[in-house]
Amino acid sequence: MSEVKPNLFNILMYPTVKLGEKQALNRLLDNFESNDKFTPTTWGNSETTSVSYNRDEIIAKSFYDIPQISEVHLRRDKIVKYSGYFDLNSNLRSFLKFSFDKSMNGKYRKDFFELSDQIAETVKPRYGVTHISWPAVTPWQTEKERNHKWMNLSSYPVPVKFFPNGPLGIGMRTYLSGDILEMFGRDVIVKSPAVIKDLSWGGIRIDLVENPWESDLEHLLERWVEVMEYLNQVEVIAVPNFEDNMGVTFNPNNKWKDYMRN
């Protein structure tokens, strides 16, 4: 299993910082430009628009032009390829997502996680997951294969899954802060059998292992199961439902149900 190459690299976050403010937007663009392997090559205000990357143009269309844009899409088509977007508006549904192509050389994995930390420091996510996915066997035949499928799906908390169900789980690196960290309890989270770090901006970072970019799937999956068992016991993650050896759906736990009612 561990010899299979990854097929997806994702950074997903729910920002608490309004990226529609010039200082925050400039800082986020700095995050991508600080490493020439991640500097965008094109940008747009939707999935279907794409022009050469121009920071000044992004700032102008975000703050000065009428009408102002509501989201920014960034793409890169050199060496390290990626595409993604973030909302400029600030509310509980604000979202940031970047997917990196499977062709990314292994020597850039550490840089990938460093970029994730830089973005997190800028946007201060209430919940965020950075993860490398390996292709899972479908339908699964063993518990390990089932857990692998579960790990892939729970580490990809897109809005349509996250909002009704709460945090689906953790990835190789997970961030919590603000209302979500307060709801589950910092003291509860830090007792999990993971590598926990308090961050300067007020959130916490949960790594499955030290230096996750150096680990392989076999070791990551073992650690993921151990950490998820604890988080399930203390009702931090959504309740999984396993369907016909094929897929995983989720239901909210009691804490998230109470949170949504308030």
PDB file of C-alpha atoms in Angstrom:
ATOM      1  CA  MET A   1       0.000   0.000   0.000  1.00  0.00           C
ATOM      2  CA  SER A   2       2.740   2.464   0.930  1.00  0.00           C
ATOM      3  CA  GLU A   3       4.427   2.100  -2.500  1.00  0.00           C
ATOM      4  CA  VAL A   4       1.456   3.636  -4.286  1.00  0.00           C
ATOM      5  CA  LYS A   5       2.052   7.268  -5.209  1.00  0.00           C
ATOM      6  CA  PRO A   6      -0.204  10.042  -3.866  1.00  0.00           C
ATOM      7  CA  ASN A   7      -2.895  11.276  -6.216  1.00  0.00           C
ATOM      8  CA  LEU A   8      -3.950  14.519  -4.524  1.00  0.00           C
ATOM      9  CA  PHE A   9      -2.544  17.266  -2.301  1.00  0.00           C
ATOM     10  CA  ASN A  10      -5.138  19.517  -0.681  1.00  0.00           C
ATOM     11  CA  ILE A  11      -5.311  22.592   1.540  1.00  0.00           C
ATOM     12  CA  LEU A  12      -8.854  23.384   2.744  1.00  0.00           C
ATOM     13  CA  MET A  13      -9.632  26.075   5.316  1.00  0.00           C
ATOM     14  CA  TYR A  14     -12.530  28.047   6.758  1.00  0.00           C
ATOM     15  CA  PRO A  15     -11.000  31.511   7.362  1.00  0.00           C
ATOM     16  CA  THR A  16     -11.948  33.846  10.182  1.00  0.00           C
ATOM     17  CA  VAL A  17     -10.028  36.755   8.639  1.00  0.00           C
ATOM     18  CA  LYS A  18     -11.797  38.894   6.044  1.00  0.00           C
ATOM     19  CA  LEU A  19      -9.719  38.501   2.903  1.00  0.00           C
ATOM     20  CA  GLY A  20     -11.699  41.350   1.380  1.00  0.00           C
ATOM     21  CA  GLU A  21      -9.468  43.709   3.367  1.00  0.00           C
ATOM     22  CA  LYS A  22      -6.401  44.896   1.495  1.00  0.00           C
ATOM     23  CA  GLN A  23      -3.834  44.046   4.169  1.00  0.00           C
ATOM     24  CA  ALA A  24      -5.108  40.477   4.547  1.00  0.00           C
ATOM     25  CA  LEU A  25      -5.330  39.912   0.790  1.00  0.00           C
ATOM     26  CA  ASN A  26      -1.811  41.236   0.256  1.00  0.00           C
ATOM     27  CA  ARG A  27      -0.523  38.975   3.001  1.00  0.00           C
ATOM     28  CA  LEU A  28      -2.193  35.926   1.448  1.00  0.00           C
ATOM     29  CA  LEU A  29      -0.749  36.712  -1.982  1.00  0.00           C
ATOM     30  CA  ASP A  30       2.631  37.114  -0.264  1.00  0.00           C
ATOM     31  CA  ASN A  31       2.254  33.554   1.026  1.00  0.00           C
ATOM     32  CA  PHE A  32       2.068  32.217  -2.522  1.00  0.00           C
ATOM     33  CA  GLU A  33       4.770  34.513  -3.896  1.00  0.00           C
ATOM     34  CA  SER A  34       7.274  33.879  -1.092  1.00  0.00           C
ATOM     35  CA  ASN A  35       8.353  30.618  -2.746  1.00  0.00           C
ATOM     36  CA  ASP A  36       8.928  30.829  -6.499  1.00  0.00           C
ATOM     37  CA  LYS A  37       7.679  27.245  -6.821  1.00  0.00           C
ATOM     38  CA  PHE A  38       4.223  28.417  -5.707  1.00  0.00           C
ATOM     39  CA  THR A  39       3.894  31.789  -7.450  1.00  0.00           C
ATOM     40  CA  PRO A  40       0.620  31.761  -9.435  1.00  0.00           C
ATOM     41  CA  THR A  41       0.781  31.958 -13.231  1.00  0.00           C
ATOM     42  CA  THR A  42      -2.876  32.888 -13.864  1.00  0.00           C
ATOM     43  CA  TRP A  43      -5.834  34.194 -11.908  1.00  0.00           C
ATOM     44  CA  GLY A  44      -9.545  34.863 -12.328  1.00  0.00           C
ATOM     45  CA  ASN A  45     -12.719  35.700 -10.447  1.00  0.00           C
ATOM     46  CA  SER A  46     -14.360  32.365 -11.304  1.00  0.00           C
ATOM     47  CA  GLU A  47     -13.454  28.876 -12.474  1.00  0.00           C
ATOM     48  CA  THR A  48     -14.094  29.882 -16.085  1.00  0.00           C
ATOM     49  CA  THR A  49     -12.000  33.069 -16.212  1.00  0.00           C
ATOM     50  CA  SER A  50      -8.234  33.046 -16.430  1.00  0.00           C
ATOM     51  CA  VAL A  51      -5.690  35.766 -17.257  1.00  0.00           C
ATOM     52  CA  SER A  52      -1.994  36.154 -16.519  1.00  0.00           C
ATOM     53  CA  TYR A  53      -1.300  36.590 -12.828  1.00  0.00           C
ATOM     54  CA  ASN A  54      -1.144  40.266 -11.917  1.00  0.00           C
ATOM     55  CA  ARG A  55      -1.200  41.194  -8.255  1.00  0.00           C
ATOM     56  CA  ASP A  56      -2.062  44.847  -8.907  1.00  0.00           C
ATOM     57  CA  GLU A  57      -5.015  43.815 -11.052  1.00  0.00           C
ATOM     58  CA  ILE A  58      -6.319  41.523  -8.306  1.00  0.00           C
ATOM     59  CA  ILE A  59      -6.127  44.348  -5.768  1.00  0.00           C
ATOM     60  CA  ALA A  60      -7.842  46.780  -8.149  1.00  0.00           C
ATOM     61  CA  LYS A  61     -10.716  44.436  -8.959  1.00  0.00           C
ATOM     62  CA  SER A  62     -11.121  43.496  -5.294  1.00  0.00           C
ATOM     63  CA  PHE A  63     -11.309  47.033  -3.911  1.00  0.00           C
ATOM     64  CA  TYR A  64     -11.568  49.751  -6.547  1.00  0.00           C
ATOM     65  CA  ASP A  65     -13.413  48.493  -9.613  1.00  0.00           C
ATOM     66  CA  ILE A  66     -17.207  48.373  -9.849  1.00  0.00           C
ATOM     67  CA  PRO A  67     -18.569  45.793  -9.394  1.00  0.00           C
ATOM     68  CA  GLN A  68     -16.056  44.331  -6.974  1.00  0.00           C
ATOM     69  CA  ILE A  69     -15.276  40.633  -7.251  1.00  0.00           C
ATOM     70  CA  SER A  70     -16.300  38.228  -4.483  1.00  0.00           C
ATOM     71  CA  GLU A  71     -13.714  35.474  -4.901  1.00  0.00           C
ATOM     72  CA  VAL A  72     -10.220  35.011  -6.284  1.00  0.00           C
ATOM     73  CA  HIS A  73      -9.062  31.935  -8.211  1.00  0.00           C
ATOM     74  CA  LEU A  74      -5.326  31.266  -8.490  1.00  0.00           C
ATOM     75  CA  ARG A  75      -3.659  28.716 -10.735  1.00  0.00           C
ATOM     76  CA  ARG A  76      -0.168  27.564 -11.550  1.00  0.00           C
ATOM     77  CA  ASP A  77       0.844  25.500 -14.584  1.00  0.00           C
ATOM     78  CA  LYS A  78       4.604  25.167 -14.012  1.00  0.00           C
ATOM     79  CA  ILE A  79       6.570  22.450 -12.166  1.00  0.00           C
ATOM     80  CA  VAL A  80       4.327  22.535  -9.087  1.00  0.00           C
ATOM     81  CA  LYS A  81       0.823  22.757 -10.553  1.00  0.00           C
ATOM     82  CA  TYR A  82      -2.233  23.769  -8.561  1.00  0.00           C
ATOM     83  CA  SER A  83      -5.578  25.502  -8.713  1.00  0.00           C
ATOM     84  CA  GLY A  84      -7.819  26.919  -6.032  1.00  0.00           C
ATOM     85  CA  TYR A  85      -9.797  29.844  -4.751  1.00  0.00           C
ATOM     86  CA  PHE A  86     -10.853  31.814  -1.694  1.00  0.00           C
ATOM     87  CA  ASP A  87     -13.796  34.007  -0.744  1.00  0.00           C
ATOM     88  CA  LEU A  88     -13.267  37.718  -0.177  1.00  0.00           C
ATOM     89  CA  ASN A  89     -16.404  38.057   1.929  1.00  0.00           C
ATOM     90  CA  SER A  90     -16.195  37.257   5.635  1.00  0.00           C
ATOM     91  CA  ASN A  91     -18.780  34.999   7.265  1.00  0.00           C
ATOM     92  CA  LEU A  92     -19.036  31.512   8.739  1.00  0.00           C
ATOM     93  CA  ARG A  93     -19.242  30.095   5.209  1.00  0.00           C
ATOM     94  CA  SER A  94     -16.003  31.689   3.996  1.00  0.00           C
ATOM     95  CA  PHE A  95     -13.894  29.006   2.330  1.00  0.00           C
ATOM     96  CA  LEU A  96     -10.407  28.533   0.886  1.00  0.00           C
ATOM     97  CA  LYS A  97      -9.352  25.506  -1.144  1.00  0.00           C
ATOM     98  CA  PHE A  98      -6.249  24.667  -3.134  1.00  0.00           C
ATOM     99  CA  SER A  99      -5.560  21.352  -4.875  1.00  0.00           C
ATOM    100  CA  PHE A 100      -2.057  20.497  -6.053  1.00  0.00           C
ATOM    101  CA  ASP A 101      -1.434  18.126  -8.932  1.00  0.00           C
ATOM    102  CA  LYS A 102      -0.218  14.603  -8.213  1.00  0.00           C
ATOM    103  CA  SER A 103       2.851  15.319 -10.355  1.00  0.00           C
ATOM    104  CA  MET A 104       4.358  17.406  -7.526  1.00  0.00           C
ATOM    105  CA  ASN A 105       7.839  16.103  -6.761  1.00  0.00           C
ATOM    106  CA  GLY A 106       8.309  14.612  -3.306  1.00  0.00           C
ATOM    107  CA  LYS A 107      11.077  17.122  -2.548  1.00  0.00           C
ATOM    108  CA  TYR A 108       8.438  19.870  -2.432  1.00  0.00           C
ATOM    109  CA  ARG A 109       6.235  18.214   0.195  1.00  0.00           C
ATOM    110  CA  LYS A 110       7.882  20.057   3.073  1.00  0.00           C
ATOM    111  CA  ASP A 111       7.355  23.332   1.192  1.00  0.00           C
ATOM    112  CA  PHE A 112       3.710  22.356   0.694  1.00  0.00           C
ATOM    113  CA  PHE A 113       3.206  22.043   4.463  1.00  0.00           C
ATOM    114  CA  GLU A 114       5.125  25.261   5.099  1.00  0.00           C
ATOM    115  CA  LEU A 115       2.818  27.049   2.654  1.00  0.00           C
ATOM    116  CA  SER A 116      -0.126  25.609   4.559  1.00  0.00           C
ATOM    117  CA  ASP A 117       1.207  27.054   7.833  1.00  0.00           C
ATOM    118  CA  GLN A 118       1.761  30.444   6.208  1.00  0.00           C
ATOM    119  CA  ILE A 119      -1.778  30.503   4.826  1.00  0.00           C
ATOM    120  CA  ALA A 120      -3.168  29.426   8.209  1.00  0.00           C
ATOM    121  CA  GLU A 121      -1.323  32.251   9.962  1.00  0.00           C
ATOM    122  CA  THR A 122      -2.881  34.691   7.488  1.00  0.00           C
ATOM    123  CA  VAL A 123      -6.482  33.431   7.416  1.00  0.00           C
ATOM    124  CA  LYS A 124      -6.658  31.975  10.966  1.00  0.00           C
ATOM    125  CA  PRO A 125      -8.975  29.078  10.075  1.00  0.00           C
ATOM    126  CA  ARG A 126     -11.663  27.963  12.496  1.00  0.00           C
ATOM    127  CA  TYR A 127     -11.150  24.564  10.851  1.00  0.00           C
ATOM    128  CA  GLY A 128      -8.611  23.569   8.246  1.00  0.00           C
ATOM    129  CA  VAL A 129      -7.142  20.368   6.846  1.00  0.00           C
ATOM    130  CA  THR A 130      -3.987  19.857   4.808  1.00  0.00           C
ATOM    131  CA  HIS A 131      -3.610  16.353   3.484  1.00  0.00           C
ATOM    132  CA  ILE A 132      -1.924  14.137   0.937  1.00  0.00           C
ATOM    133  CA  SER A 133      -4.260  11.453  -0.420  1.00  0.00           C
ATOM    134  CA  TRP A 134      -3.343   8.078  -1.849  1.00  0.00           C
ATOM    135  CA  PRO A 135      -5.847   6.208  -4.059  1.00  0.00           C
ATOM    136  CA  ALA A 136      -8.094   3.929  -2.001  1.00  0.00           C
ATOM    137  CA  VAL A 137      -9.416   0.498  -2.969  1.00  0.00           C
ATOM    138  CA  THR A 138     -13.103   0.548  -3.918  1.00  0.00           C
ATOM    139  CA  PRO A 139     -14.963  -1.540  -2.961  1.00  0.00           C
ATOM    140  CA  TRP A 140     -12.900  -2.236   0.123  1.00  0.00           C
ATOM    141  CA  GLN A 141     -12.320  -5.787   1.294  1.00  0.00           C
ATOM    142  CA  THR A 142     -10.546  -5.249   4.618  1.00  0.00           C
ATOM    143  CA  GLU A 143     -10.836  -2.943   7.611  1.00  0.00           C
ATOM    144  CA  LYS A 144      -7.577  -1.252   6.616  1.00  0.00           C
ATOM    145  CA  GLU A 145      -8.934  -0.509   3.142  1.00  0.00           C
ATOM    146  CA  ARG A 146     -12.149   0.827   4.684  1.00  0.00           C
ATOM    147  CA  ASN A 147     -10.198   3.093   7.033  1.00  0.00           C
ATOM    148  CA  HIS A 148      -8.122   4.347   4.113  1.00  0.00           C
ATOM    149  CA  LYS A 149     -11.291   5.320   2.241  1.00  0.00           C
ATOM    150  CA  TRP A 150     -12.633   6.977   5.396  1.00  0.00           C
ATOM    151  CA  MET A 151      -9.398   8.913   5.874  1.00  0.00           C
ATOM    152  CA  ASN A 152      -9.504  10.228   2.304  1.00  0.00           C
ATOM    153  CA  LEU A 153     -13.098  11.419   2.601  1.00  0.00           C
ATOM    154  CA  SER A 154     -12.868  12.861   6.108  1.00  0.00           C
ATOM    155  CA  SER A 155      -9.761  14.866   5.205  1.00  0.00           C
ATOM    156  CA  TYR A 156     -11.653  16.656   2.416  1.00  0.00           C
ATOM    157  CA  PRO A 157     -14.239  18.733   4.337  1.00  0.00           C
ATOM    158  CA  VAL A 158     -15.885  20.724   1.539  1.00  0.00           C
ATOM    159  CA  PRO A 159     -18.734  23.039   2.630  1.00  0.00           C
ATOM    160  CA  VAL A 160     -21.569  20.752   1.544  1.00  0.00           C
ATOM    161  CA  LYS A 161     -20.216  18.081   3.923  1.00  0.00           C
ATOM    162  CA  PHE A 162     -18.800  20.272   6.690  1.00  0.00           C
ATOM    163  CA  PHE A 163     -21.675  22.642   7.464  1.00  0.00           C
ATOM    164  CA  PRO A 164     -24.381  20.044   8.206  1.00  0.00           C
ATOM    165  CA  ASN A 165     -22.060  17.536   9.896  1.00  0.00           C
ATOM    166  CA  GLY A 166     -19.220  19.449  11.527  1.00  0.00           C
ATOM    167  CA  PRO A 167     -15.557  18.442  11.250  1.00  0.00           C
ATOM    168  CA  LEU A 168     -15.434  15.171   9.334  1.00  0.00           C
ATOM    169  CA  GLY A 169     -12.100  14.232  10.811  1.00  0.00           C
ATOM    170  CA  ILE A 170      -8.452  15.144  10.606  1.00  0.00           C
ATOM    171  CA  GLY A 171      -5.801  15.018   7.935  1.00  0.00           C
ATOM    172  CA  MET A 172      -2.041  14.835   8.066  1.00  0.00           C
ATOM    173  CA  ARG A 173      -2.177  18.397   9.408  1.00  0.00           C
ATOM    174  CA  THR A 174      -5.316  19.951  10.919  1.00  0.00           C
ATOM    175  CA  TYR A 175      -6.026  23.406  12.323  1.00  0.00           C
ATOM    176  CA  LEU A 176      -8.658  24.447  14.857  1.00  0.00           C
ATOM    177  CA  SER A 177      -9.403  27.843  16.357  1.00  0.00           C
ATOM    178  CA  GLY A 178     -12.134  30.224  17.413  1.00  0.00           C
ATOM    179  CA  ASP A 179     -15.671  28.994  17.932  1.00  0.00           C
ATOM    180  CA  ILE A 180     -14.971  25.421  16.868  1.00  0.00           C
ATOM    181  CA  LEU A 181     -11.975  24.991  19.155  1.00  0.00           C
ATOM    182  CA  GLU A 182     -13.958  26.544  21.998  1.00  0.00           C
ATOM    183  CA  MET A 183     -16.936  24.269  21.364  1.00  0.00           C
ATOM    184  CA  PHE A 184     -14.925  21.047  21.514  1.00  0.00           C
ATOM    185  CA  GLY A 185     -12.534  22.331  24.176  1.00  0.00           C
ATOM    186  CA  ARG A 186      -8.834  23.016  23.812  1.00  0.00           C
ATOM    187  CA  ASP A 187      -8.149  20.832  26.861  1.00  0.00           C
ATOM    188  CA  VAL A 188      -9.916  17.919  25.150  1.00  0.00           C
ATOM    189  CA  ILE A 189      -8.098  18.326  21.839  1.00  0.00           C
ATOM    190  CA  VAL A 190      -4.611  18.560  23.332  1.00  0.00           C
ATOM    191  CA  LYS A 191      -5.082  15.178  25.034  1.00  0.00           C
ATOM    192  CA  SER A 192      -5.411  13.411  21.688  1.00  0.00           C
ATOM    193  CA  PRO A 193      -2.571  11.020  20.761  1.00  0.00           C
ATOM    194  CA  ALA A 194      -1.340  13.375  18.039  1.00  0.00           C
ATOM    195  CA  VAL A 195       1.415  15.966  17.736  1.00  0.00           C
ATOM    196  CA  ILE A 196      -0.193  19.166  19.048  1.00  0.00           C
ATOM    197  CA  LYS A 197       1.241  22.658  18.701  1.00  0.00           C
ATOM    198  CA  ASP A 198      -0.171  25.948  19.980  1.00  0.00           C
ATOM    199  CA  LEU A 199       0.133  28.552  17.246  1.00  0.00           C
ATOM    200  CA  SER A 200       1.048  32.210  17.669  1.00  0.00           C
ATOM    201  CA  TRP A 201      -2.218  33.379  16.092  1.00  0.00           C
ATOM    202  CA  GLY A 202      -4.353  31.570  18.682  1.00  0.00           C
ATOM    203  CA  GLY A 203      -5.184  28.303  16.981  1.00  0.00           C
ATOM    204  CA  ILE A 204      -3.787  24.821  17.452  1.00  0.00           C
ATOM    205  CA  ARG A 205      -2.178  22.529  14.908  1.00  0.00           C
ATOM    206  CA  ILE A 206      -2.728  18.781  14.985  1.00  0.00           C
ATOM    207  CA  ASP A 207      -0.216  16.619  13.113  1.00  0.00           C
ATOM    208  CA  LEU A 208      -0.621  12.870  12.827  1.00  0.00           C
ATOM    209  CA  VAL A 209       3.154  12.453  13.100  1.00  0.00           C
ATOM    210  CA  GLU A 210       6.231  14.616  13.425  1.00  0.00           C
ATOM    211  CA  ASN A 211       7.233  15.947  10.006  1.00  0.00           C
ATOM    212  CA  PRO A 212       4.210  14.453   8.219  1.00  0.00           C
ATOM    213  CA  TRP A 213       5.750  15.051   4.778  1.00  0.00           C
ATOM    214  CA  GLU A 214       8.348  12.385   5.583  1.00  0.00           C
ATOM    215  CA  SER A 215       5.836   9.670   6.487  1.00  0.00           C
ATOM    216  CA  ASP A 216       4.327   6.962   4.315  1.00  0.00           C
ATOM    217  CA  LEU A 217       0.716   5.872   3.973  1.00  0.00           C
ATOM    218  CA  GLU A 218       1.102   2.787   6.166  1.00  0.00           C
ATOM    219  CA  HIS A 219       2.353   4.734   9.175  1.00  0.00           C
ATOM    220  CA  LEU A 220      -0.027   7.648   8.626  1.00  0.00           C
ATOM    221  CA  LEU A 221      -3.045   5.369   8.490  1.00  0.00           C
ATOM    222  CA  GLU A 222      -2.085   3.635  11.740  1.00  0.00           C
ATOM    223  CA  ARG A 223      -1.708   6.969  13.505  1.00  0.00           C
ATOM    224  CA  TRP A 224      -4.878   8.349  11.928  1.00  0.00           C
ATOM    225  CA  VAL A 225      -6.960   5.451  13.263  1.00  0.00           C
ATOM    226  CA  GLU A 226      -5.530   5.931  16.759  1.00  0.00           C
ATOM    227  CA  VAL A 227      -6.219   9.678  16.813  1.00  0.00           C
ATOM    228  CA  MET A 228      -9.678   9.311  15.268  1.00  0.00           C
ATOM    229  CA  GLU A 229     -10.683   6.729  17.878  1.00  0.00           C
ATOM    230  CA  TYR A 230      -9.962   9.280  20.592  1.00  0.00           C
ATOM    231  CA  LEU A 231     -11.705  12.142  18.777  1.00  0.00           C
ATOM    232  CA  ASN A 232     -14.740   9.952  18.193  1.00  0.00           C
ATOM    233  CA  GLN A 233     -14.958   9.100  21.902  1.00  0.00           C
ATOM    234  CA  VAL A 234     -14.949  12.781  22.897  1.00  0.00           C
ATOM    235  CA  GLU A 235     -17.403  13.732  20.130  1.00  0.00           C
ATOM    236  CA  VAL A 236     -15.173  15.985  18.080  1.00  0.00           C
ATOM    237  CA  ILE A 237     -15.733  14.391  14.673  1.00  0.00           C
ATOM    238  CA  ALA A 238     -18.787  13.589  12.580  1.00  0.00           C
ATOM    239  CA  VAL A 239     -20.286  10.103  12.868  1.00  0.00           C
ATOM    240  CA  PRO A 240     -19.363   7.949   9.838  1.00  0.00           C
ATOM    241  CA  ASN A 241     -21.705   5.590   8.011  1.00  0.00           C
ATOM    242  CA  PHE A 242     -20.107   2.930   5.845  1.00  0.00           C
ATOM    243  CA  GLU A 243     -22.103   2.023   2.753  1.00  0.00           C
ATOM    244  CA  ASP A 244     -21.815  -1.265   0.857  1.00  0.00           C
ATOM    245  CA  ASN A 245     -18.015  -1.382   1.001  1.00  0.00           C
ATOM    246  CA  MET A 246     -18.008   1.585  -1.365  1.00  0.00           C
ATOM    247  CA  GLY A 247     -18.407   4.942   0.350  1.00  0.00           C
ATOM    248  CA  VAL A 248     -18.685   6.852   3.601  1.00  0.00           C
ATOM    249  CA  THR A 249     -21.358   9.356   4.572  1.00  0.00           C
ATOM    250  CA  PHE A 250     -21.484  11.444   7.722  1.00  0.00           C
ATOM    251  CA  ASN A 251     -23.933  12.563  10.400  1.00  0.00           C
ATOM    252  CA  PRO A 252     -23.426  15.314  12.989  1.00  0.00           C
ATOM    253  CA  ASN A 253     -22.523  14.330  16.529  1.00  0.00           C
ATOM    254  CA  ASN A 254     -24.509  15.696  19.477  1.00  0.00           C
ATOM    255  CA  LYS A 255     -22.160  18.626  20.065  1.00  0.00           C
ATOM    256  CA  TRP A 256     -22.529  19.801  16.479  1.00  0.00           C
ATOM    257  CA  LYS A 257     -26.303  19.397  16.614  1.00  0.00           C
ATOM    258  CA  ASP A 258     -26.388  21.638  19.697  1.00  0.00           C
ATOM    259  CA  TYR A 259     -24.061  24.112  17.998  1.00  0.00           C
ATOM    260  CA  MET A 260     -26.308  24.340  14.927  1.00  0.00           C
ATOM    261  CA  ARG A 261     -29.394  24.895  17.087  1.00  0.00           C
ATOM    262  CA  ASN A 262     -27.832  27.860  18.903  1.00  0.00           C
TER     263      ASN A 262
END
